[in-house]
PDB file of C-alpha atoms in Angstrom:
ATOM      1  CA  MET B  23     -15.984 -13.171 -13.202  1.00 44.00           C
ATOM      2  CA  ILE B  24     -15.496  -9.565 -15.370  1.00 53.00           C
ATOM      3  CA  ALA B  25     -18.590  -7.527 -14.543  1.00 59.00           C
ATOM      4  CA  ASP B  26     -19.394  -4.704 -17.094  1.00 64.00           C
ATOM      5  CA  LEU B  27     -19.066  -1.479 -15.101  1.00 83.00           C
ATOM      6  CA  THR B  28     -19.334   2.102 -16.520  1.00 91.00           C
ATOM      7  CA  ALA B  29     -16.378   2.973 -18.862  1.00 94.00           C
ATOM      8  CA  PRO B  30     -14.271   6.023 -17.444  1.00 97.00           C
ATOM      9  CA  GLN B  31     -14.536   9.043 -19.426  1.00 97.00           C
ATOM     10  CA  HIS B  32     -12.119  11.400 -17.432  1.00 98.00           C
ATOM     11  CA  ILE B  33      -8.808   9.547 -16.591  1.00 99.00           C
ATOM     12  CA  LEU B  34      -5.862  11.216 -14.908  1.00 99.00           C
ATOM     13  CA  VAL B  35      -2.603   9.500 -15.613  1.00 99.00           C
ATOM     14  CA  ILE B  36       0.169   9.530 -12.899  1.00 98.00           C
ATOM     15  CA  PRO B  37       3.820   8.426 -14.021  1.00 98.00           C
ATOM     16  CA  ASN B  38       6.536   8.110 -11.632  1.00 96.00           C
ATOM     17  CA  ALA B  39       8.900  11.461 -12.969  1.00 96.00           C
ATOM     18  CA  ASP B  40      12.038   9.596 -12.237  1.00 94.00           C
ATOM     19  CA  LEU B  41      11.786   6.506 -14.430  1.00 95.00           C
ATOM     20  CA  PRO B  42      12.000   7.505 -18.137  1.00 96.00           C
ATOM     21  CA  LYS B  43      10.392   4.642 -19.036  1.00 97.00           C
ATOM     22  CA  ALA B  44       7.480   5.444 -16.872  1.00 97.00           C
ATOM     23  CA  LEU B  45       7.567   8.758 -18.729  1.00 98.00           C
ATOM     24  CA  SER B  46       7.527   7.633 -22.380  1.00 98.00           C
ATOM     25  CA  LEU B  47       5.002   5.021 -21.567  1.00 98.00           C
ATOM     26  CA  ALA B  48       2.587   7.775 -20.204  1.00 98.00           C
ATOM     27  CA  GLU B  49       3.032   9.831 -23.185  1.00 98.00           C
ATOM     28  CA  GLU B  50       1.741   6.490 -25.348  1.00 98.00           C
ATOM     29  CA  ILE B  51      -0.771   5.862 -23.110  1.00 99.00           C
ATOM     30  CA  GLY B  52      -2.201  10.028 -23.447  1.00 98.00           C
ATOM     31  CA  ASN B  53      -2.201   9.569 -27.195  1.00 98.00           C
ATOM     32  CA  PHE B  54      -3.925   6.294 -27.324  1.00 98.00           C
ATOM     33  CA  LEU B  55      -6.805   8.144 -24.847  1.00 98.00           C
ATOM     34  CA  THR B  56      -7.054  10.953 -27.000  1.00 98.00           C
ATOM     35  CA  GLN B  57      -7.744   8.475 -30.128  1.00 98.00           C
ATOM     36  CA  LYS B  58     -10.667   7.281 -28.146  1.00 98.00           C
ATOM     37  CA  GLY B  59     -11.812  10.525 -27.216  1.00 98.00           C
ATOM     38  CA  ILE B  60     -11.300  10.394 -23.790  1.00 98.00           C
ATOM     39  CA  GLU B  61     -10.228  13.276 -21.694  1.00 98.00           C
ATOM     40  CA  HIS B  62      -7.446  12.698 -19.555  1.00 98.00           C
ATOM     41  CA  ARG B  63      -4.433  14.783 -18.003  1.00 98.00           C
ATOM     42  CA  VAL B  64      -0.814  13.434 -17.501  1.00 98.00           C
ATOM     43  CA  PHE B  65       0.660  14.316 -14.079  1.00 97.00           C
ATOM     44  CA  PRO B  66       4.262  13.262 -13.282  1.00 96.00           C
ATOM     45  CA  LEU B  67       5.075  12.484 -10.037  1.00 94.00           C
ATOM     46  CA  HIS B  68       8.581  13.519  -8.716  1.00 89.00           C
ATOM     47  CA  ARG B  69       9.907  11.302  -5.700  1.00 78.00           C
ATOM     48  CA  GLU B  70      12.228  14.466  -4.180  1.00 67.00           C
ATOM     49  CA  HIS B  71       8.917  16.003  -3.975  1.00 57.00           C
ATOM     50  CA  SER B  72       6.965  14.706  -1.343  1.00 61.00           C
ATOM     51  CA  GLY B  73       4.322  17.540  -0.894  1.00 66.00           C
ATOM     52  CA  GLN B  74       3.436  17.514  -4.315  1.00 76.00           C
ATOM     53  CA  LYS B  75      -0.266  16.107  -4.784  1.00 87.00           C
ATOM     54  CA  PRO B  76      -2.608  15.896  -8.122  1.00 92.00           C
ATOM     55  CA  ASP B  77      -5.899  17.390  -7.868  1.00 93.00           C
ATOM     56  CA  LEU B  78      -8.185  14.260  -8.061  1.00 96.00           C
ATOM     57  CA  ARG B  79     -11.795  16.079  -8.229  1.00 94.00           C
ATOM     58  CA  GLY B  80     -13.350  15.496 -11.447  1.00 95.00           C
ATOM     59  CA  TRP B  81     -11.616  12.465 -12.667  1.00 98.00           C
ATOM     60  CA  ASP B  82     -13.805   9.081 -12.718  1.00 96.00           C
ATOM     61  CA  MET B  83     -10.293   6.958 -12.289  1.00 98.00           C
ATOM     62  CA  VAL B  84      -6.725   7.221 -11.828  1.00 99.00           C
ATOM     63  CA  LEU B  85      -3.917   5.367 -13.870  1.00 99.00           C
ATOM     64  CA  THR B  86      -0.636   4.986 -12.317  1.00 98.00           C
ATOM     65  CA  VAL B  87       2.841   3.975 -14.699  1.00 98.00           C
ATOM     66  CA  GLY B  88       5.486   2.817 -12.528  1.00 96.00           C
ATOM     67  CA  GLY B  89       6.277   0.763  -9.555  1.00 93.00           C
ATOM     68  CA  ASP B  90       4.427  -0.376  -6.570  1.00 92.00           C
ATOM     69  CA  GLY B  91       5.852   2.628  -4.838  1.00 92.00           C
ATOM     70  CA  THR B  92       3.993   5.009  -7.460  1.00 94.00           C
ATOM     71  CA  LEU B  93       0.949   2.798  -6.556  1.00 95.00           C
ATOM     72  CA  LEU B  94       1.248   3.305  -3.145  1.00 94.00           C
ATOM     73  CA  ARG B  95       1.801   7.074  -3.210  1.00 94.00           C
ATOM     74  CA  VAL B  96      -1.091   7.484  -5.403  1.00 96.00           C
ATOM     75  CA  GLY B  97      -3.287   4.966  -3.852  1.00 97.00           C
ATOM     76  CA  HIS B  98      -3.205   6.873  -0.247  1.00 95.00           C
ATOM     77  CA  LEU B  99      -5.044   9.972  -2.396  1.00 95.00           C
ATOM     78  CA  CYS B 100      -7.317   7.450  -4.398  1.00 97.00           C
ATOM     79  CA  VAL B 101      -8.332   5.903  -0.703  1.00 97.00           C
ATOM     80  CA  LEU B 102      -9.522   9.541   0.439  1.00 93.00           C
ATOM     81  CA  GLN B 103     -11.397  10.610  -2.978  1.00 94.00           C
ATOM     82  CA  GLY B 104     -12.984   7.017  -3.583  1.00 95.00           C
ATOM     83  CA  LEU B 105     -11.982   6.598  -6.899  1.00 97.00           C
ATOM     84  CA  PRO B 106     -10.588   3.291  -8.838  1.00 98.00           C
ATOM     85  CA  LEU B 107      -6.639   2.675  -9.669  1.00 98.00           C
ATOM     86  CA  LEU B 108      -5.476   1.103 -12.310  1.00 98.00           C
ATOM     87  CA  GLY B 109      -1.858   0.243 -12.222  1.00 98.00           C
ATOM     88  CA  ILE B 110       0.452  -0.162 -15.218  1.00 98.00           C
ATOM     89  CA  GLN B 111       4.088  -1.930 -14.494  1.00 95.00           C
ATOM     90  CA  ALA B 112       7.188   0.371 -15.738  1.00 93.00           C
ATOM     91  CA  GLY B 113       9.174   0.061 -12.451  1.00 75.00           C
ATOM     92  CA  ARG B 114      11.503  -2.540 -10.472  1.00 74.00           C
ATOM     93  CA  LEU B 115       8.335  -4.286  -8.713  1.00 72.00           C
ATOM     94  CA  GLY B 116       4.929  -4.201  -9.841  1.00 78.00           C
ATOM     95  CA  PHE B 117       3.299  -6.929  -7.772  1.00 86.00           C
ATOM     96  CA  LEU B 118       0.050  -5.109  -7.220  1.00 93.00           C
ATOM     97  CA  SER B 119       0.070  -3.497 -10.736  1.00 94.00           C
ATOM     98  CA  GLU B 120      -2.304  -4.749 -13.470  1.00 96.00           C
ATOM     99  CA  LEU B 121      -1.156  -4.192 -16.271  1.00 96.00           C
ATOM    100  CA  THR B 122       2.373  -4.254 -17.878  1.00 95.00           C
ATOM    101  CA  ASP B 123       4.139  -2.322 -21.332  1.00 93.00           C
ATOM    102  CA  ALA B 124       3.109  -5.259 -23.145  1.00 94.00           C
ATOM    103  CA  THR B 125      -0.575  -5.939 -21.892  1.00 96.00           C
ATOM    104  CA  TRP B 126      -1.811  -1.965 -21.156  1.00 98.00           C
ATOM    105  CA  GLN B 127      -3.243  -1.452 -24.846  1.00 98.00           C
ATOM    106  CA  GLU B 128      -5.405  -4.665 -24.238  1.00 97.00           C
ATOM    107  CA  GLY B 129      -6.311  -3.935 -20.803  1.00 98.00           C
ATOM    108  CA  LEU B 130      -7.368   0.068 -21.529  1.00 98.00           C
ATOM    109  CA  ALA B 131      -9.824  -1.348 -24.681  1.00 98.00           C
ATOM    110  CA  ARG B 132     -10.930  -3.539 -22.023  1.00 97.00           C
ATOM    111  CA  LEU B 133     -11.781  -0.753 -19.688  1.00 98.00           C
ATOM    112  CA  LEU B 134     -12.968   1.692 -22.038  1.00 97.00           C
ATOM    113  CA  ALA B 135     -15.674  -1.178 -23.138  1.00 96.00           C
ATOM    114  CA  GLY B 136     -16.609  -1.639 -19.374  1.00 96.00           C
ATOM    115  CA  HIS B 137     -15.418  -4.680 -19.118  1.00 95.00           C
ATOM    116  CA  TYR B 138     -13.594  -5.035 -15.786  1.00 95.00           C
ATOM    117  CA  HIS B 139     -14.285  -5.238 -12.235  1.00 94.00           C
ATOM    118  CA  VAL B 140     -13.239  -3.101  -8.855  1.00 96.00           C
ATOM    119  CA  GLU B 141     -11.179  -5.341  -6.100  1.00 96.00           C
ATOM    120  CA  ARG B 142     -11.938  -3.679  -2.458  1.00 97.00           C
ATOM    121  CA  ARG B 143      -9.260  -3.772  -0.294  1.00 98.00           C
ATOM    122  CA  MET B 144      -9.184  -2.763   3.392  1.00 98.00           C
ATOM    123  CA  ALA B 145      -7.104   0.432   4.033  1.00 98.00           C
ATOM    124  CA  LEU B 146      -6.050   1.086   7.670  1.00 99.00           C
ATOM    125  CA  TYR B 147      -6.316   4.561   9.381  1.00 99.00           C
ATOM    126  CA  ALA B 148      -3.805   5.674  12.216  1.00 99.00           C
ATOM    127  CA  GLU B 149      -3.272   8.411  14.498  1.00 99.00           C
ATOM    128  CA  LEU B 150      -0.247   9.338  16.493  1.00 99.00           C
ATOM    129  CA  VAL B 151      -1.440  11.107  20.015  1.00 98.00           C
ATOM    130  CA  GLN B 152       1.342  13.199  22.182  1.00 96.00           C
ATOM    131  CA  GLN B 153       0.323  14.433  25.020  1.00 95.00           C
ATOM    132  CA  GLY B 154      -3.459  13.138  24.756  1.00 95.00           C
ATOM    133  CA  ALA B 155      -3.810  15.486  21.189  1.00 98.00           C
ATOM    134  CA  ILE B 156      -3.904  14.046  17.914  1.00 98.00           C
ATOM    135  CA  THR B 157      -0.814  15.360  16.123  1.00 98.00           C
ATOM    136  CA  SER B 158      -0.515  13.205  12.775  1.00 98.00           C
ATOM    137  CA  CYS B 159      -3.182  10.946  10.812  1.00 98.00           C
ATOM    138  CA  TRP B 160      -3.110   8.518   8.081  1.00 97.00           C
ATOM    139  CA  ASP B 161      -4.466   6.655   5.572  1.00 97.00           C
ATOM    140  CA  VAL B 162      -2.618   3.064   5.485  1.00 98.00           C
ATOM    141  CA  ILE B 163      -2.324   0.697   2.697  1.00 98.00           C
ATOM    142  CA  ASN B 164       0.276  -1.807   3.546  1.00 98.00           C
ATOM    143  CA  GLU B 165       1.218  -1.263   6.914  1.00 99.00           C
ATOM    144  CA  VAL B 166       1.943   0.609  10.510  1.00 99.00           C
ATOM    145  CA  VAL B 167       5.457   0.104  11.967  1.00 99.00           C
ATOM    146  CA  VAL B 168       6.732   0.526  15.176  1.00 99.00           C
ATOM    147  CA  ALA B 169      10.587   0.039  15.538  1.00 98.00           C
ATOM    148  CA  ARG B 170      13.698   0.892  17.614  1.00 96.00           C
ATOM    149  CA  GLY B 171      15.766   3.955  15.929  1.00 94.00           C
ATOM    150  CA  ARG B 172      19.614   3.834  15.389  1.00 92.00           C
ATOM    151  CA  ILE B 173      20.638   2.047  18.209  1.00 93.00           C
ATOM    152  CA  VAL B 174      20.359  -1.896  17.838  1.00 93.00           C
ATOM    153  CA  ARG B 175      18.823  -2.534  21.202  1.00 94.00           C
ATOM    154  CA  PRO B 176      15.183  -4.047  20.993  1.00 95.00           C
ATOM    155  CA  ILE B 177      12.235  -1.948  22.493  1.00 96.00           C
ATOM    156  CA  GLU B 178       9.282  -2.919  24.389  1.00 97.00           C
ATOM    157  CA  ILE B 179       6.052  -2.550  22.571  1.00 97.00           C
ATOM    158  CA  ARG B 180       2.731  -2.745  24.883  1.00 97.00           C
ATOM    159  CA  VAL B 181      -0.400  -3.558  22.830  1.00 98.00           C
ATOM    160  CA  ASP B 182      -4.022  -2.625  23.690  1.00 99.00           C
ATOM    161  CA  LEU B 183      -6.616  -4.528  21.856  1.00 99.00           C
ATOM    162  CA  ASN B 184      -9.898  -3.075  21.595  1.00 98.00           C
ATOM    163  CA  GLU B 185      -9.289  -0.645  24.786  1.00 92.00           C
ATOM    164  CA  GLY B 186      -8.131  -3.643  26.735  1.00 98.00           C
ATOM    165  CA  TYR B 187      -4.148  -5.030  27.238  1.00 98.00           C
ATOM    166  CA  MET B 188      -3.359  -7.782  24.951  1.00 97.00           C
ATOM    167  CA  THR B 189       0.221  -8.415  25.214  1.00 97.00           C
ATOM    168  CA  SER B 190       3.719  -6.679  25.567  1.00 97.00           C
ATOM    169  CA  TYR B 191       6.712  -7.530  22.976  1.00 97.00           C
ATOM    170  CA  MET B 192      10.393  -7.103  23.204  1.00 97.00           C
ATOM    171  CA  ALA B 193      11.534  -6.979  19.829  1.00 97.00           C
ATOM    172  CA  ASP B 194      13.342  -4.746  16.973  1.00 97.00           C
ATOM    173  CA  GLY B 195      10.098  -3.294  16.054  1.00 98.00           C
ATOM    174  CA  LEU B 196       6.160  -4.434  15.088  1.00 99.00           C
ATOM    175  CA  ILE B 197       4.339  -4.643  12.278  1.00 99.00           C
ATOM    176  CA  ILE B 198       0.347  -4.004  12.077  1.00 99.00           C
ATOM    177  CA  ALA B 199      -0.458  -4.727   8.415  1.00 99.00           C
ATOM    178  CA  THR B 200      -3.340  -4.830   5.694  1.00 99.00           C
ATOM    179  CA  ALA B 201      -3.931  -8.084   3.645  1.00 98.00           C
ATOM    180  CA  THR B 202      -2.234  -5.912   0.778  1.00 98.00           C
ATOM    181  CA  GLY B 203       0.707  -5.378   3.238  1.00 98.00           C
ATOM    182  CA  SER B 204       1.067  -9.336   3.966  1.00 97.00           C
ATOM    183  CA  THR B 205       2.860  -9.389   0.719  1.00 95.00           C
ATOM    184  CA  ALA B 206       5.363  -6.207   1.664  1.00 94.00           C
ATOM    185  CA  TYR B 207       7.683  -6.032   4.690  1.00 96.00           C
ATOM    186  CA  ALA B 208       5.274  -8.554   6.802  1.00 98.00           C
ATOM    187  CA  LEU B 209       6.107 -11.242   4.706  1.00 95.00           C
ATOM    188  CA  ALA B 210      10.157 -10.484   4.435  1.00 94.00           C
ATOM    189  CA  VAL B 211      10.056 -11.043   8.165  1.00 96.00           C
ATOM    190  CA  GLY B 212       8.068 -14.446   7.637  1.00 96.00           C
ATOM    191  CA  GLY B 213       4.534 -13.819   8.110  1.00 97.00           C
ATOM    192  CA  PRO B 214       1.425 -15.204   6.348  1.00 97.00           C
ATOM    193  CA  ILE B 215       0.184 -14.493   3.360  1.00 95.00           C
ATOM    194  CA  LEU B 216      -3.516 -13.218   3.838  1.00 97.00           C
ATOM    195  CA  PRO B 217      -6.435 -12.922   0.734  1.00 95.00           C
ATOM    196  CA  PRO B 218      -6.488  -9.605  -0.600  1.00 94.00           C
ATOM    197  CA  GLU B 219      -9.902  -9.058   0.114  1.00 94.00           C
ATOM    198  CA  LEU B 220      -9.626 -10.122   3.708  1.00 97.00           C
ATOM    199  CA  ARG B 221     -10.351  -7.246   6.315  1.00 98.00           C
ATOM    200  CA  ASN B 222      -8.343  -8.226   9.176  1.00 98.00           C
ATOM    201  CA  MET B 223      -5.393  -6.966  10.419  1.00 99.00           C
ATOM    202  CA  LEU B 224      -1.888  -9.040  11.250  1.00 99.00           C
ATOM    203  CA  VAL B 225       0.088  -8.198  14.191  1.00 99.00           C
ATOM    204  CA  LEU B 226       3.825  -9.741  13.268  1.00 98.00           C
ATOM    205  CA  PRO B 227       6.860  -8.507  15.670  1.00 98.00           C
ATOM    206  CA  ILE B 228      10.333  -7.831  13.782  1.00 98.00           C
ATOM    207  CA  ALA B 229      13.273  -9.866  15.544  1.00 97.00           C
ATOM    208  CA  PRO B 230      10.944 -10.818  18.917  1.00 97.00           C
ATOM    209  CA  HIS B 231      13.267 -11.947  22.178  1.00 93.00           C
ATOM    210  CA  LEU B 232      11.511 -13.891  24.609  1.00 88.00           C
ATOM    211  CA  SER B 233       8.123 -12.654  23.326  1.00 90.00           C
ATOM    212  CA  LEU B 234       5.160 -13.923  21.450  1.00 91.00           C
ATOM    213  CA  GLU B 235       7.172 -15.289  18.148  1.00 92.00           C
ATOM    214  CA  ARG B 236       4.055 -15.923  15.900  1.00 94.00           C
ATOM    215  CA  ALA B 237       1.728 -13.674  13.520  1.00 97.00           C
ATOM    216  CA  VAL B 238      -1.737 -12.983  14.821  1.00 98.00           C
ATOM    217  CA  VAL B 239      -4.620 -12.384  12.535  1.00 98.00           C
ATOM    218  CA  LEU B 240      -7.257  -9.916  14.578  1.00 98.00           C
ATOM    219  CA  ALA B 241     -11.183 -10.052  14.522  1.00 98.00           C
ATOM    220  CA  GLU B 242     -12.583  -8.144  11.844  1.00 98.00           C
ATOM    221  CA  GLY B 243     -13.167  -4.451  13.238  1.00 98.00           C
ATOM    222  CA  ALA B 244     -10.521  -4.752  15.896  1.00 98.00           C
ATOM    223  CA  GLU B 245      -8.813  -1.379  16.962  1.00 99.00           C
ATOM    224  CA  VAL B 246      -5.506  -1.611  18.048  1.00 99.00           C
ATOM    225  CA  CYS B 247      -3.265   1.123  20.362  1.00 99.00           C
ATOM    226  CA  LEU B 248       0.655   0.599  20.425  1.00 99.00           C
ATOM    227  CA  HIS B 249       2.751   2.171  23.073  1.00 97.00           C
ATOM    228  CA  ALA B 250       6.688   1.858  22.619  1.00 96.00           C
ATOM    229  CA  GLN B 251       8.213   1.718  25.889  1.00 90.00           C
ATOM    230  CA  CYS B 252      12.039   2.393  26.186  1.00 88.00           C
ATOM    231  CA  ASP B 253      14.834   4.491  26.908  1.00 88.00           C
ATOM    232  CA  HIS B 254      16.103   5.097  23.651  1.00 88.00           C
ATOM    233  CA  GLU B 255      14.973   6.194  20.058  1.00 93.00           C
ATOM    234  CA  ALA B 256      11.973   4.761  18.761  1.00 97.00           C
ATOM    235  CA  ILE B 257      10.254   5.437  15.517  1.00 98.00           C
ATOM    236  CA  LEU B 258       7.023   5.141  13.839  1.00 98.00           C
ATOM    237  CA  SER B 259       6.745   4.564   9.789  1.00 98.00           C
ATOM    238  CA  VAL B 260       3.701   4.535   7.625  1.00 98.00           C
ATOM    239  CA  ASP B 261       4.059   2.414   4.001  1.00 96.00           C
ATOM    240  CA  GLY B 262       7.579   3.000   4.375  1.00 93.00           C
ATOM    241  CA  MET B 263       7.304   7.127   4.397  1.00 93.00           C
ATOM    242  CA  SER B 264       9.701   8.866   6.188  1.00 92.00           C
ATOM    243  CA  PRO B 265       9.706   7.940  10.225  1.00 96.00           C
ATOM    244  CA  VAL B 266       8.748  10.151  12.859  1.00 97.00           C
ATOM    245  CA  THR B 267      10.397   9.631  16.646  1.00 97.00           C
ATOM    246  CA  LEU B 268       8.173   8.190  18.944  1.00 97.00           C
ATOM    247  CA  LYS B 269       8.514   9.528  22.771  1.00 92.00           C
ATOM    248  CA  ALA B 270       7.980   7.003  25.923  1.00 87.00           C
ATOM    249  CA  GLU B 271       4.157   8.379  26.492  1.00 92.00           C
ATOM    250  CA  ASP B 272       3.242   8.612  22.894  1.00 97.00           C
ATOM    251  CA  GLU B 273       0.160   6.210  21.606  1.00 98.00           C
ATOM    252  CA  VAL B 274      -0.226   4.879  17.667  1.00 99.00           C
ATOM    253  CA  ARG B 275      -4.074   4.256  17.477  1.00 99.00           C
ATOM    254  CA  ILE B 276      -4.965   2.080  14.405  1.00 99.00           C
ATOM    255  CA  LYS B 277      -7.986   1.150  13.142  1.00 99.00           C
ATOM    256  CA  ALA B 278     -10.040  -0.212   9.862  1.00 98.00           C
ATOM    257  CA  ASN B 279     -10.195   2.749   7.553  1.00 98.00           C
ATOM    258  CA  PRO B 280     -13.810   3.670   6.534  1.00 97.00           C
ATOM    259  CA  ASN B 281     -12.538   3.818   2.916  1.00 97.00           C
ATOM    260  CA  SER B 282     -11.566   0.975   1.064  1.00 98.00           C
ATOM    261  CA  LEU B 283      -8.640   1.194  -1.927  1.00 98.00           C
ATOM    262  CA  ARG B 284     -10.480   0.446  -5.275  1.00 98.00           C
ATOM    263  CA  MET B 285      -7.980  -1.453  -7.339  1.00 97.00           C
ATOM    264  CA  VAL B 286      -9.141  -2.407 -11.063  1.00 97.00           C
ATOM    265  CA  ARG B 287      -8.939  -5.749 -12.226  1.00 96.00           C
ATOM    266  CA  PHE B 288      -9.428  -8.044 -15.374  1.00 95.00           C
ATOM    267  CA  GLY B 289      -8.115 -11.447 -14.098  1.00 82.00           C
ATOM    268  CA  GLU B 290     -10.187 -14.197 -12.782  1.00 78.00           C
ATOM    269  CA  PRO B 291     -10.367 -14.461  -8.933  1.00 71.00           C
ATOM    270  CA  ASN B 292      -7.423 -16.661  -8.610  1.00 80.00           C
ATOM    271  CA  TYR B 293      -5.276 -14.228 -10.278  1.00 86.00           C
ATOM    272  CA  PHE B 294      -3.669 -13.307  -6.843  1.00 88.00           C
ATOM    273  CA  TYR B 295      -2.162 -16.968  -6.105  1.00 84.00           C
ATOM    274  CA  ASN B 296      -0.981 -17.330  -9.864  1.00 84.00           C
ATOM    275  CA  ARG B 297       0.416 -13.902  -9.598  1.00 84.00           C
ATOM    276  CA  LEU B 298       2.184 -14.593  -6.298  1.00 84.00           C
ATOM    277  CA  ALA B 299       3.323 -18.147  -7.301  1.00 82.00           C
ATOM    278  CA  ALA B 300       4.743 -16.099 -10.311  1.00 81.00           C
ATOM    279  CA  MET B 301       6.678 -13.146  -8.319  1.00 77.00           C
ATOM    280  CA  MET B 302       8.274 -15.278  -5.675  1.00 78.00           C
ATOM    281  CA  GLN B 303       9.750 -17.970  -8.117  1.00 76.00           C
ATOM    282  CA  ASN B 304      11.050 -15.057 -10.630  1.00 71.00           C
ATOM    283  CA  ASN B 305      12.136 -12.410  -8.353  1.00 63.00           C
ATOM    284  CA  PRO B 306      12.435  -9.262 -11.028  1.00 58.00           C
ATOM    285  CA  ILE B 307      14.570  -7.313  -8.492  1.00 57.00           C
ATOM    286  CA  LEU B 308      17.090  -9.634  -8.476  1.00 54.00           C
ATOM    287  CA  LYS B 309      16.762 -10.183 -11.707  1.00 55.00           C
ATOM    288  CA  GLN B 310      17.297  -6.467 -12.839  1.00 58.00           C
ATOM    289  CA  ASN B 311      20.213  -6.199 -10.554  1.00 53.00           C
ATOM    290  CA  ASN B 312      21.610  -9.242 -12.372  1.00 42.00           C
ATOM    291  CA  TYR B 313      22.346 -11.213  -9.167  1.00 35.00           C
ATOM    292  CA  ASP B 314      23.770 -14.735 -10.493  1.00 33.00           C
TER     293      ASP B 314
END
């Protein structure tokens, strides 16, 4: 069902600056918005400039032009600001994106008429605690991963749930994923697919050895604390970002984020399953690489 919502009047367009197609499409989108009398700005985002962040203050909505990686990078900022996000696919993988280079004009026309709805997806909040002090924190859209480093040897990961012991894994790593993340890394290691609106965490080991092998879906509101216990390197990675090296006494605390990722949608409620089936049956990355 499509709700009639307020049409945005101030739109920030963020293309992946490393993709010529995305830059060209963003220029077309800018011209379209100009013709419609919509205030906008195009802010190209460079992958190599990891500290580069657009100022989201004063905007009603954000449009990304690129793949899922671009959407995730911008999504972290939108979670903080509570801004709705609309993805336009121009990269290799666009499972999270709502529009393509063939449908964006029709989609933006509907957007400016207020004919859309906002899907709220749970995000996580993760903290790295070292020697009793919080040294880093992240807003998480897909997953938190604690894993072995360069040495090909499993690590022991203790999991505390709601301040009580849950279990320990001997594995290459452990994934704590959102419903959104259940179709990312977690899916690649055999995890279940969760409906996007579900507000539960998914716990899934990577290559477990004599440990609990199955994925576990935690109750809504659960809080998790991870401890990597090993005599060799262990790492922490959030949403595929550059890893952080962990020490034996470090803790990784994870809980539901009070803010949600707000995704602009035009389709019917079952869009997720239709899109998932199409994506799984016709992998766009394999097609682009011409694997026969």
